[in-house]
């Protein structure tokens, strides 16, 4: 293969495209490359440069339309990439098929047809190819099928040769997994820094109180980690976190509950001080507040999915599944969601856990370090305190995945 062709192999074309469409970490943006690019070879005898692989990470095998796009993500795109800027309030779900130089040239038309197939669920579809390989026939076909064409040169520049229209589509659970991660409430390494729901409820009350938030939290022994409490309150949908912090409708309900039960948020916070340091399950320590915490935690999208599948496992005579059992079960039903929710997103972990075809390897799942701490420690602990699960969570460094039980406290 010539040096020019090698510089525009399929993985390199895809890496340049990802840098153009998803240039960095930003709110409302998240993308994964297909697991075929997480391996040492993307095809037999075709090595992937480790630098290219690093650019493509994280990896997941996400079904969109009739297949698995090379790159799929969520982001509000610039106007020069679209025929219309957007459709609706949410950023579009974007699917990309890449083609590079191979022995038979560049199969641009096949890439266009594949990209068009993804429009069964994606809002926007592109084919990314070496710029010099695109013919007028290719461009005509792309226009007819509403597929964008991205031309990539050897220097890594990406130009929109044809721009697609944004279309509306149904949202499947697989697509929801990407939207979940891109949204303000997705699982990030720092989504939940605290493992007790009272800390997030208390933050909402302290923010509403007349005094400085940090002072109120400290005075009433709620929590000293103010930044973690604020971030977790946002992830649970209790506040809109921005230059000005405002309670959401759910957060306002927490304030109303406090005022109704205690007369004022300050009086409610005095009760919070009495709970400081208690090892008891929150729903047993303070039943009314625990039930409110249960409502808040259940409103978190991941909770509903987890509880539903744990109930299904119970119905199939698996009443006390281990963490490994849960991940394997969830992966059978909702593979993209299972990976995004439980498995850390760095290149090394995803490569160890997932095969080229997106299947799970059980061996790596038996090691605690592959898991998202915000899910297996903080979220699980909150589900315990809210009376949903039977056991607390554990930090990945202390986790024994085959012995870590995820069982409903009150199965139906």
mmCIF file of C-alpha atoms in Angstrom:
data_model
loop_
_atom_site.group_PDB
_atom_site.id
_atom_site.type_symbol
_atom_site.label_atom_id
_atom_site.label_comp_id
_atom_site.label_asym_id
_atom_site.label_seq_id
_atom_site.Cartn_x
_atom_site.Cartn_y
_atom_site.Cartn_z
ATOM 1 C CA UNK A 1 0.000 0.000 0.000
ATOM 2 C CA UNK A 2 1.374 3.429 -0.925
ATOM 3 C CA UNK A 3 2.220 5.947 1.777
ATOM 4 C CA UNK A 4 -0.624 8.192 0.555
ATOM 5 C CA UNK A 5 -3.086 5.343 0.763
ATOM 6 C CA UNK A 6 -1.804 4.334 4.194
ATOM 7 C CA UNK A 7 -2.246 7.894 5.450
ATOM 8 C CA UNK A 8 -5.923 7.600 4.501
ATOM 9 C CA UNK A 9 -6.734 4.101 5.671
ATOM 10 C CA UNK A 10 -10.224 3.633 7.085
ATOM 11 C CA UNK A 11 -9.190 4.076 10.749
ATOM 12 C CA UNK A 12 -7.282 7.290 9.942
ATOM 13 C CA UNK A 13 -10.172 8.685 7.917
ATOM 14 C CA UNK A 14 -12.451 7.947 10.842
ATOM 15 C CA UNK A 15 -10.072 9.510 13.378
ATOM 16 C CA UNK A 16 -9.825 12.744 11.377
ATOM 17 C CA UNK A 17 -13.604 12.766 11.019
ATOM 18 C CA UNK A 18 -14.138 12.313 14.728
ATOM 19 C CA UNK A 19 -11.848 15.261 15.448
ATOM 20 C CA UNK A 20 -13.922 17.385 13.058
ATOM 21 C CA UNK A 21 -17.377 16.348 14.245
ATOM 22 C CA UNK A 22 -16.528 15.854 17.933
ATOM 23 C CA UNK A 23 -13.540 18.137 18.534
ATOM 24 C CA UNK A 24 -13.336 17.763 22.307
ATOM 25 C CA UNK A 25 -15.132 17.343 25.573
ATOM 26 C CA UNK A 26 -18.075 19.714 25.760
ATOM 27 C CA UNK A 27 -21.501 19.719 27.305
ATOM 28 C CA UNK A 28 -24.070 17.786 25.275
ATOM 29 C CA UNK A 29 -21.459 15.922 23.221
ATOM 30 C CA UNK A 30 -20.450 12.248 23.317
ATOM 31 C CA UNK A 31 -19.268 9.791 20.664
ATOM 32 C CA UNK A 32 -17.998 6.220 20.421
ATOM 33 C CA UNK A 33 -16.173 4.395 17.652
ATOM 34 C CA UNK A 34 -17.112 0.816 16.829
ATOM 35 C CA UNK A 35 -15.253 -1.941 18.672
ATOM 36 C CA UNK A 36 -13.649 -3.217 15.451
ATOM 37 C CA UNK A 37 -11.293 -0.239 15.747
ATOM 38 C CA UNK A 38 -10.315 -1.062 19.328
ATOM 39 C CA UNK A 39 -8.268 -4.071 18.255
ATOM 40 C CA UNK A 40 -4.656 -4.225 17.062
ATOM 41 C CA UNK A 41 -5.951 -4.988 13.546
ATOM 42 C CA UNK A 42 -9.177 -3.661 12.067
ATOM 43 C CA UNK A 43 -8.951 -6.245 9.309
ATOM 44 C CA UNK A 44 -6.579 -9.223 8.994
ATOM 45 C CA UNK A 45 -3.152 -7.819 8.239
ATOM 46 C CA UNK A 46 -4.312 -4.202 8.623
ATOM 47 C CA UNK A 47 -2.736 -2.746 11.739
ATOM 48 C CA UNK A 48 -4.197 0.216 13.613
ATOM 49 C CA UNK A 49 -1.712 2.846 14.731
ATOM 50 C CA UNK A 50 -2.008 3.164 18.545
ATOM 51 C CA UNK A 51 -2.166 6.957 18.145
ATOM 52 C CA UNK A 52 -5.175 6.569 15.851
ATOM 53 C CA UNK A 53 -6.793 4.174 18.294
ATOM 54 C CA UNK A 54 -6.344 6.671 21.112
ATOM 55 C CA UNK A 55 -8.100 9.323 19.030
ATOM 56 C CA UNK A 56 -11.023 6.987 18.342
ATOM 57 C CA UNK A 57 -11.596 5.902 21.957
ATOM 58 C CA UNK A 58 -13.941 5.250 23.694
ATOM 59 C CA UNK A 59 -15.355 2.217 21.923
ATOM 60 C CA UNK A 60 -18.743 0.538 21.924
ATOM 61 C CA UNK A 61 -20.796 -1.598 19.525
ATOM 62 C CA UNK A 62 -23.996 0.394 19.015
ATOM 63 C CA UNK A 63 -26.730 -0.751 16.666
ATOM 64 C CA UNK A 64 -28.296 2.114 14.711
ATOM 65 C CA UNK A 65 -30.736 1.376 11.906
ATOM 66 C CA UNK A 66 -29.823 -1.886 10.231
ATOM 67 C CA UNK A 67 -26.236 -2.134 11.452
ATOM 68 C CA UNK A 68 -23.353 -0.781 13.457
ATOM 69 C CA UNK A 69 -21.912 2.556 12.295
ATOM 70 C CA UNK A 70 -18.178 3.154 12.493
ATOM 71 C CA UNK A 71 -18.793 6.229 14.634
ATOM 72 C CA UNK A 72 -21.943 7.305 16.435
ATOM 73 C CA UNK A 73 -22.510 10.194 18.775
ATOM 74 C CA UNK A 74 -24.577 13.141 19.883
ATOM 75 C CA UNK A 75 -23.639 16.783 19.356
ATOM 76 C CA UNK A 76 -25.042 20.069 18.055
ATOM 77 C CA UNK A 77 -23.201 20.508 14.761
ATOM 78 C CA UNK A 78 -22.000 23.705 13.106
ATOM 79 C CA UNK A 79 -24.196 25.126 10.339
ATOM 80 C CA UNK A 80 -21.650 24.365 7.592
ATOM 81 C CA UNK A 81 -22.140 20.651 8.221
ATOM 82 C CA UNK A 82 -25.921 20.649 7.790
ATOM 83 C CA UNK A 83 -28.491 21.717 5.231
ATOM 84 C CA UNK A 84 -30.621 22.867 8.180
ATOM 85 C CA UNK A 85 -29.183 23.637 11.583
ATOM 86 C CA UNK A 86 -31.354 21.422 13.783
ATOM 87 C CA UNK A 87 -34.663 19.696 14.323
ATOM 88 C CA UNK A 88 -36.214 20.044 17.778
ATOM 89 C CA UNK A 89 -34.470 20.918 21.016
ATOM 90 C CA UNK A 90 -32.128 17.945 21.353
ATOM 91 C CA UNK A 91 -28.761 17.695 19.579
ATOM 92 C CA UNK A 92 -28.916 15.171 16.729
ATOM 93 C CA UNK A 93 -27.825 11.565 16.858
ATOM 94 C CA UNK A 94 -25.052 11.339 14.252
ATOM 95 C CA UNK A 95 -23.928 8.180 12.446
ATOM 96 C CA UNK A 96 -20.761 7.983 10.332
ATOM 97 C CA UNK A 97 -19.511 5.317 7.955
ATOM 98 C CA UNK A 98 -15.860 5.619 6.931
ATOM 99 C CA UNK A 99 -14.101 4.241 3.884
ATOM 100 C CA UNK A 100 -10.386 4.440 3.167
ATOM 101 C CA UNK A 101 -8.025 3.280 0.462
ATOM 102 C CA UNK A 102 -7.969 -0.494 0.011
ATOM 103 C CA UNK A 103 -6.676 -2.787 -2.712
ATOM 104 C CA UNK A 104 -9.769 -2.111 -4.795
ATOM 105 C CA UNK A 105 -9.789 1.649 -4.230
ATOM 106 C CA UNK A 106 -12.365 3.408 -2.097
ATOM 107 C CA UNK A 107 -15.859 1.934 -1.966
ATOM 108 C CA UNK A 108 -17.601 5.287 -1.514
ATOM 109 C CA UNK A 109 -20.968 4.194 -2.865
ATOM 110 C CA UNK A 110 -21.164 1.279 -0.423
ATOM 111 C CA UNK A 111 -20.415 3.703 2.390
ATOM 112 C CA UNK A 112 -23.209 6.013 1.231
ATOM 113 C CA UNK A 113 -25.719 3.153 1.169
ATOM 114 C CA UNK A 114 -24.593 2.000 4.633
ATOM 115 C CA UNK A 115 -24.903 5.535 5.995
ATOM 116 C CA UNK A 116 -28.388 5.873 4.505
ATOM 117 C CA UNK A 117 -29.427 2.682 6.288
ATOM 118 C CA UNK A 118 -28.526 4.319 9.630
ATOM 119 C CA UNK A 119 -31.168 6.999 9.021
ATOM 120 C CA UNK A 120 -33.736 4.516 10.276
ATOM 121 C CA UNK A 121 -32.729 5.756 13.740
ATOM 122 C CA UNK A 122 -30.059 8.440 13.351
ATOM 123 C CA UNK A 123 -30.939 12.082 12.751
ATOM 124 C CA UNK A 124 -27.897 12.734 10.558
ATOM 125 C CA UNK A 125 -25.737 10.341 8.523
ATOM 126 C CA UNK A 126 -22.379 10.893 6.826
ATOM 127 C CA UNK A 127 -19.910 8.925 4.787
ATOM 128 C CA UNK A 128 -16.282 9.963 5.352
ATOM 129 C CA UNK A 129 -13.829 9.174 2.554
ATOM 130 C CA UNK A 130 -10.557 10.405 1.040
ATOM 131 C CA UNK A 131 -11.433 13.668 -0.679
ATOM 132 C CA UNK A 132 -9.858 12.690 -3.998
ATOM 133 C CA UNK A 133 -11.984 9.577 -4.317
ATOM 134 C CA UNK A 134 -15.385 11.299 -4.508
ATOM 135 C CA UNK A 135 -16.976 11.375 -7.958
ATOM 136 C CA UNK A 136 -19.953 13.391 -9.194
ATOM 137 C CA UNK A 137 -21.892 10.130 -9.299
ATOM 138 C CA UNK A 138 -21.105 9.613 -5.620
ATOM 139 C CA UNK A 139 -22.282 13.104 -4.773
ATOM 140 C CA UNK A 140 -25.502 12.681 -6.713
ATOM 141 C CA UNK A 141 -26.268 9.414 -4.935
ATOM 142 C CA UNK A 142 -25.544 11.006 -1.558
ATOM 143 C CA UNK A 143 -27.893 13.929 -2.280
ATOM 144 C CA UNK A 144 -30.655 11.538 -3.333
ATOM 145 C CA UNK A 145 -30.267 9.501 -0.130
ATOM 146 C CA UNK A 146 -29.785 12.491 2.205
ATOM 147 C CA UNK A 147 -26.291 11.409 3.239
ATOM 148 C CA UNK A 148 -23.563 13.918 3.957
ATOM 149 C CA UNK A 149 -20.178 13.429 2.306
ATOM 150 C CA UNK A 150 -17.054 14.390 4.240
ATOM 151 C CA UNK A 151 -13.853 14.584 2.222
ATOM 152 C CA UNK A 152 -10.666 13.928 4.198
ATOM 153 C CA UNK A 153 -7.196 14.824 2.930
ATOM 154 C CA UNK A 154 -3.802 13.454 3.959
ATOM 155 C CA UNK A 155 -3.196 16.408 6.293
ATOM 156 C CA UNK A 156 -6.340 15.553 8.233
ATOM 157 C CA UNK A 157 -8.511 18.367 6.923
ATOM 158 C CA UNK A 158 -12.197 17.464 6.635
ATOM 159 C CA UNK A 159 -14.505 19.318 4.241
ATOM 160 C CA UNK A 160 -18.244 18.882 3.823
ATOM 161 C CA UNK A 161 -18.685 18.088 0.133
ATOM 162 C CA UNK A 162 -22.395 17.336 0.557
ATOM 163 C CA UNK A 163 -24.453 18.365 3.577
ATOM 164 C CA UNK A 164 -27.441 16.353 4.820
ATOM 165 C CA UNK A 165 -30.778 17.440 6.241
ATOM 166 C CA UNK A 166 -31.585 16.617 9.850
ATOM 167 C CA UNK A 167 -34.459 14.139 10.086
ATOM 168 C CA UNK A 168 -36.617 13.095 13.015
ATOM 169 C CA UNK A 169 -36.548 9.475 14.096
ATOM 170 C CA UNK A 170 -37.692 7.132 16.821
ATOM 171 C CA UNK A 171 -35.401 6.756 19.805
ATOM 172 C CA UNK A 172 -34.355 3.200 20.651
ATOM 173 C CA UNK A 173 -32.692 2.141 23.883
ATOM 174 C CA UNK A 174 -29.381 1.857 22.054
ATOM 175 C CA UNK A 175 -29.654 5.428 20.816
ATOM 176 C CA UNK A 176 -30.805 6.499 24.283
ATOM 177 C CA UNK A 177 -27.540 5.169 25.706
ATOM 178 C CA UNK A 178 -25.595 7.722 23.685
ATOM 179 C CA UNK A 179 -28.028 10.522 24.471
ATOM 180 C CA UNK A 180 -27.832 9.556 28.141
ATOM 181 C CA UNK A 181 -24.050 9.862 28.159
ATOM 182 C CA UNK A 182 -24.089 13.121 26.216
ATOM 183 C CA UNK A 183 -26.658 14.709 28.510
ATOM 184 C CA UNK A 184 -26.070 16.466 31.793
ATOM 185 C CA UNK A 185 -27.074 13.325 33.701
ATOM 186 C CA UNK A 186 -24.924 10.717 31.993
ATOM 187 C CA UNK A 187 -22.321 8.599 33.773
ATOM 188 C CA UNK A 188 -19.054 10.525 33.900
ATOM 189 C CA UNK A 189 -16.033 9.834 36.078
ATOM 190 C CA UNK A 190 -17.074 12.713 38.309
ATOM 191 C CA UNK A 191 -20.868 12.469 38.087
ATOM 192 C CA UNK A 192 -21.419 11.354 41.674
ATOM 193 C CA UNK A 193 -18.712 12.180 44.182
ATOM 194 C CA UNK A 194 -20.866 11.385 47.231
ATOM 195 C CA UNK A 195 -22.720 8.213 48.111
ATOM 196 C CA UNK A 196 -25.601 9.431 50.292
ATOM 197 C CA UNK A 197 -28.751 10.989 48.792
ATOM 198 C CA UNK A 198 -29.210 13.305 51.782
ATOM 199 C CA UNK A 199 -26.165 15.274 50.623
ATOM 200 C CA UNK A 200 -27.865 16.177 47.345
ATOM 201 C CA UNK A 201 -31.226 16.912 48.970
ATOM 202 C CA UNK A 202 -29.427 19.072 51.514
ATOM 203 C CA UNK A 203 -27.622 20.987 48.781
ATOM 204 C CA UNK A 204 -30.924 22.032 47.214
ATOM 205 C CA UNK A 205 -32.164 23.316 50.581
ATOM 206 C CA UNK A 206 -28.898 25.112 51.347
ATOM 207 C CA UNK A 207 -28.933 26.806 47.947
ATOM 208 C CA UNK A 208 -32.473 28.022 48.644
ATOM 209 C CA UNK A 209 -31.631 29.289 52.149
ATOM 210 C CA UNK A 210 -30.775 32.960 52.732
ATOM 211 C CA UNK A 211 -27.161 32.392 53.811
ATOM 212 C CA UNK A 212 -24.120 31.311 51.817
ATOM 213 C CA UNK A 213 -24.578 27.757 50.544
ATOM 214 C CA UNK A 214 -21.235 26.397 51.752
ATOM 215 C CA UNK A 215 -21.736 27.946 55.182
ATOM 216 C CA UNK A 216 -25.223 26.467 55.515
ATOM 217 C CA UNK A 217 -23.997 23.005 54.507
ATOM 218 C CA UNK A 218 -21.130 23.155 56.995
ATOM 219 C CA UNK A 219 -23.158 24.645 59.855
ATOM 220 C CA UNK A 220 -25.735 21.888 59.649
ATOM 221 C CA UNK A 221 -23.185 19.086 59.156
ATOM 222 C CA UNK A 222 -24.701 18.151 55.813
ATOM 223 C CA UNK A 223 -21.503 17.873 53.764
ATOM 224 C CA UNK A 224 -18.200 19.730 53.352
ATOM 225 C CA UNK A 225 -17.641 18.669 49.732
ATOM 226 C CA UNK A 226 -19.764 21.470 48.284
ATOM 227 C CA UNK A 227 -18.630 21.021 44.667
ATOM 228 C CA UNK A 228 -19.446 17.290 44.754
ATOM 229 C CA UNK A 229 -22.864 18.013 46.278
ATOM 230 C CA UNK A 230 -23.603 20.597 43.613
ATOM 231 C CA UNK A 231 -22.502 18.344 40.768
ATOM 232 C CA UNK A 232 -24.485 15.377 42.079
ATOM 233 C CA UNK A 233 -27.597 17.509 42.560
ATOM 234 C CA UNK A 234 -27.324 18.455 38.896
ATOM 235 C CA UNK A 235 -26.881 14.824 37.806
ATOM 236 C CA UNK A 236 -29.963 13.836 39.784
ATOM 237 C CA UNK A 237 -31.954 16.564 38.069
ATOM 238 C CA UNK A 238 -32.493 18.658 41.216
ATOM 239 C CA UNK A 239 -30.844 21.838 39.933
ATOM 240 C CA UNK A 240 -29.975 23.558 36.688
ATOM 241 C CA UNK A 241 -26.260 24.164 37.094
ATOM 242 C CA UNK A 242 -24.963 27.258 35.353
ATOM 243 C CA UNK A 243 -23.802 30.767 36.132
ATOM 244 C CA UNK A 244 -26.977 31.007 38.182
ATOM 245 C CA UNK A 245 -28.113 27.871 40.000
ATOM 246 C CA UNK A 246 -31.855 27.287 39.845
ATOM 247 C CA UNK A 247 -33.897 24.394 41.250
ATOM 248 C CA UNK A 248 -35.665 22.221 38.696
ATOM 249 C CA UNK A 249 -39.301 21.268 39.196
ATOM 250 C CA UNK A 250 -38.031 18.199 41.080
ATOM 251 C CA UNK A 251 -35.787 20.400 43.207
ATOM 252 C CA UNK A 252 -38.682 22.732 43.954
ATOM 253 C CA UNK A 253 -40.656 19.734 45.179
ATOM 254 C CA UNK A 254 -37.835 18.958 47.639
ATOM 255 C CA UNK A 255 -38.063 22.536 48.929
ATOM 256 C CA UNK A 256 -41.858 22.316 49.229
ATOM 257 C CA UNK A 257 -41.550 19.043 51.129
ATOM 258 C CA UNK A 258 -39.061 20.578 53.574
ATOM 259 C CA UNK A 259 -41.230 23.635 54.206
ATOM 260 C CA UNK A 260 -44.387 21.573 54.570
ATOM 261 C CA UNK A 261 -42.816 19.139 57.019
ATOM 262 C CA UNK A 262 -40.580 21.519 59.000
ATOM 263 C CA UNK A 263 -41.916 25.029 58.377
ATOM 264 C CA UNK A 264 -38.724 26.279 56.711
ATOM 265 C CA UNK A 265 -35.667 24.905 54.938
ATOM 266 C CA UNK A 266 -33.508 26.049 57.863
ATOM 267 C CA UNK A 267 -35.559 23.965 60.285
ATOM 268 C CA UNK A 268 -35.337 21.002 57.917
ATOM 269 C CA UNK A 269 -31.566 21.348 57.788
ATOM 270 C CA UNK A 270 -31.398 21.196 61.569
ATOM 271 C CA UNK A 271 -32.780 17.660 61.285
ATOM 272 C CA UNK A 272 -30.098 16.902 58.686
ATOM 273 C CA UNK A 273 -27.517 17.736 61.360
ATOM 274 C CA UNK A 274 -28.954 14.991 63.578
ATOM 275 C CA UNK A 275 -28.385 12.418 60.841
ATOM 276 C CA UNK A 276 -24.690 13.255 60.416
ATOM 277 C CA UNK A 277 -22.487 10.183 60.592
ATOM 278 C CA UNK A 278 -25.284 7.665 61.045
ATOM 279 C CA UNK A 279 -24.526 4.274 59.442
ATOM 280 C CA UNK A 280 -28.237 3.399 59.165
ATOM 281 C CA UNK A 281 -29.983 3.074 55.834
ATOM 282 C CA UNK A 282 -31.518 6.484 55.123
ATOM 283 C CA UNK A 283 -35.040 5.178 54.481
ATOM 284 C CA UNK A 284 -34.961 3.524 57.930
ATOM 285 C CA UNK A 285 -33.301 6.478 59.685
ATOM 286 C CA UNK A 286 -35.693 9.093 58.273
ATOM 287 C CA UNK A 287 -38.560 7.265 56.514
ATOM 288 C CA UNK A 288 -40.312 10.310 55.028
ATOM 289 C CA UNK A 289 -37.100 11.821 53.679
ATOM 290 C CA UNK A 290 -35.977 8.383 52.564
ATOM 291 C CA UNK A 291 -39.130 7.972 50.495
ATOM 292 C CA UNK A 292 -38.503 11.379 48.941
ATOM 293 C CA UNK A 293 -34.931 10.307 48.153
ATOM 294 C CA UNK A 294 -36.347 7.171 46.540
ATOM 295 C CA UNK A 295 -38.518 9.296 44.248
ATOM 296 C CA UNK A 296 -35.535 11.476 43.315
ATOM 297 C CA UNK A 297 -33.193 8.557 42.674
ATOM 298 C CA UNK A 298 -35.843 6.687 40.694
ATOM 299 C CA UNK A 299 -36.257 9.721 38.439
ATOM 300 C CA UNK A 300 -32.655 9.168 37.309
ATOM 301 C CA UNK A 301 -32.884 7.362 33.961
ATOM 302 C CA UNK A 302 -30.378 4.645 34.789
ATOM 303 C CA UNK A 303 -32.327 3.649 37.921
ATOM 304 C CA UNK A 304 -35.504 2.789 36.056
ATOM 305 C CA UNK A 305 -33.598 0.616 33.586
ATOM 306 C CA UNK A 306 -31.669 -1.160 36.333
ATOM 307 C CA UNK A 307 -34.695 -1.842 38.521
ATOM 308 C CA UNK A 308 -36.674 -3.168 35.580
ATOM 309 C CA UNK A 309 -33.937 -5.615 34.615
ATOM 310 C CA UNK A 310 -33.273 -6.699 38.218
ATOM 311 C CA UNK A 311 -36.977 -7.482 38.489
ATOM 312 C CA UNK A 312 -36.757 -9.495 35.258
ATOM 313 C CA UNK A 313 -33.784 -11.428 36.671
ATOM 314 C CA UNK A 314 -35.769 -12.125 39.847
ATOM 315 C CA UNK A 315 -38.643 -13.412 37.698
ATOM 316 C CA UNK A 316 -36.148 -15.782 36.030
ATOM 317 C CA UNK A 317 -35.059 -17.223 39.397
ATOM 318 C CA UNK A 318 -31.966 -15.050 39.745
ATOM 319 C CA UNK A 319 -32.919 -13.221 42.956
ATOM 320 C CA UNK A 320 -29.402 -12.234 44.058
ATOM 321 C CA UNK A 321 -27.322 -11.637 40.920
ATOM 322 C CA UNK A 322 -23.696 -10.620 41.158
ATOM 323 C CA UNK A 323 -22.418 -7.493 39.441
ATOM 324 C CA UNK A 324 -21.004 -9.669 36.650
ATOM 325 C CA UNK A 325 -24.379 -11.395 36.244
ATOM 326 C CA UNK A 326 -26.129 -8.019 36.008
ATOM 327 C CA UNK A 327 -23.760 -6.632 33.391
ATOM 328 C CA UNK A 328 -23.991 -9.786 31.270
ATOM 329 C CA UNK A 329 -27.797 -9.838 31.537
ATOM 330 C CA UNK A 330 -28.124 -6.140 30.770
ATOM 331 C CA UNK A 331 -25.739 -6.491 27.826
ATOM 332 C CA UNK A 332 -28.015 -9.128 26.303
ATOM 333 C CA UNK A 333 -30.974 -6.742 26.447
ATOM 334 C CA UNK A 334 -29.377 -3.301 26.007
ATOM 335 C CA UNK A 335 -25.717 -3.767 25.046
ATOM 336 C CA UNK A 336 -24.754 -0.131 24.496
ATOM 337 C CA UNK A 337 -26.436 1.000 27.691
ATOM 338 C CA UNK A 338 -24.778 -1.771 29.721
ATOM 339 C CA UNK A 339 -21.316 -0.775 28.557
ATOM 340 C CA UNK A 340 -21.828 2.964 28.992
ATOM 341 C CA UNK A 341 -23.361 2.565 32.436
ATOM 342 C CA UNK A 342 -20.901 0.119 33.969
ATOM 343 C CA UNK A 343 -17.618 -0.020 32.029
ATOM 344 C CA UNK A 344 -15.007 2.701 32.247
ATOM 345 C CA UNK A 345 -14.537 4.545 28.979
ATOM 346 C CA UNK A 346 -10.758 4.497 28.566
ATOM 347 C CA UNK A 347 -9.181 2.653 25.658
ATOM 348 C CA UNK A 348 -7.434 -0.075 27.647
ATOM 349 C CA UNK A 349 -10.526 -1.089 29.624
ATOM 350 C CA UNK A 350 -12.921 -1.180 26.667
ATOM 351 C CA UNK A 351 -10.404 -3.214 24.645
ATOM 352 C CA UNK A 352 -10.100 -5.742 27.477
ATOM 353 C CA UNK A 353 -13.827 -6.026 28.119
ATOM 354 C CA UNK A 354 -15.193 -5.991 24.549
ATOM 355 C CA UNK A 355 -14.394 -8.192 21.570
ATOM 356 C CA UNK A 356 -14.159 -6.845 18.034
ATOM 357 C CA UNK A 357 -17.857 -7.693 17.592
ATOM 358 C CA UNK A 358 -18.888 -5.937 20.793
ATOM 359 C CA UNK A 359 -19.354 -9.104 22.866
ATOM 360 C CA UNK A 360 -18.325 -9.188 26.520
ATOM 361 C CA UNK A 361 -15.325 -11.063 27.854
ATOM 362 C CA UNK A 362 -16.276 -12.403 31.286
ATOM 363 C CA UNK A 363 -12.713 -12.603 32.617
ATOM 364 C CA UNK A 364 -12.062 -8.846 32.682
ATOM 365 C CA UNK A 365 -15.542 -8.257 34.162
ATOM 366 C CA UNK A 366 -14.402 -10.181 37.247
ATOM 367 C CA UNK A 367 -11.872 -7.428 38.035
ATOM 368 C CA UNK A 368 -13.129 -4.378 39.895
ATOM 369 C CA UNK A 369 -10.919 -1.816 38.162
ATOM 370 C CA UNK A 370 -12.875 -2.035 34.878
ATOM 371 C CA UNK A 371 -16.026 -0.513 36.408
ATOM 372 C CA UNK A 372 -17.317 3.060 36.628
ATOM 373 C CA UNK A 373 -17.046 4.121 40.264
ATOM 374 C CA UNK A 374 -20.063 6.483 39.986
ATOM 375 C CA UNK A 375 -22.235 3.456 39.123
ATOM 376 C CA UNK A 376 -20.875 0.621 41.267
ATOM 377 C CA UNK A 377 -20.116 2.740 44.334
ATOM 378 C CA UNK A 378 -22.010 6.028 44.538
ATOM 379 C CA UNK A 379 -25.177 5.182 42.578
ATOM 380 C CA UNK A 380 -25.482 1.743 44.175
ATOM 381 C CA UNK A 381 -25.047 3.252 47.645
ATOM 382 C CA UNK A 382 -27.816 5.744 46.935
ATOM 383 C CA UNK A 383 -30.082 2.948 45.730
ATOM 384 C CA UNK A 384 -29.343 1.167 49.003
ATOM 385 C CA UNK A 385 -30.140 4.230 51.138
ATOM 386 C CA UNK A 386 -33.349 4.825 49.156
ATOM 387 C CA UNK A 387 -34.507 1.291 49.981
ATOM 388 C CA UNK A 388 -34.216 -0.080 46.455
ATOM 389 C CA UNK A 389 -31.216 -2.440 46.745
ATOM 390 C CA UNK A 390 -30.203 -4.797 49.550
ATOM 391 C CA UNK A 391 -26.488 -3.907 49.655
ATOM 392 C CA UNK A 392 -24.282 -0.808 49.506
ATOM 393 C CA UNK A 393 -21.808 -0.058 46.733
ATOM 394 C CA UNK A 394 -18.016 -0.457 46.812
ATOM 395 C CA UNK A 395 -15.132 1.447 45.281
ATOM 396 C CA UNK A 396 -13.684 -0.413 42.259
ATOM 397 C CA UNK A 397 -10.406 -0.954 44.139
ATOM 398 C CA UNK A 398 -12.303 -2.844 46.851
ATOM 399 C CA UNK A 399 -14.796 -4.551 44.557
ATOM 400 C CA UNK A 400 -15.177 -8.304 44.132
ATOM 401 C CA UNK A 401 -17.531 -8.314 41.107
ATOM 402 C CA UNK A 402 -18.513 -11.988 41.381
ATOM 403 C CA UNK A 403 -19.534 -11.493 45.024
ATOM 404 C CA UNK A 404 -21.029 -8.000 44.761
ATOM 405 C CA UNK A 405 -24.796 -8.591 45.014
ATOM 406 C CA UNK A 406 -27.314 -6.416 43.152
ATOM 407 C CA UNK A 407 -30.696 -7.540 44.524
ATOM 408 C CA UNK A 408 -33.968 -5.694 44.919
ATOM 409 C CA UNK A 409 -35.020 -5.163 48.502
ATOM 410 C CA UNK A 410 -38.666 -5.350 47.550
ATOM 411 C CA UNK A 411 -39.148 -7.384 44.349
ATOM 412 C CA UNK A 412 -42.653 -7.497 42.943
#
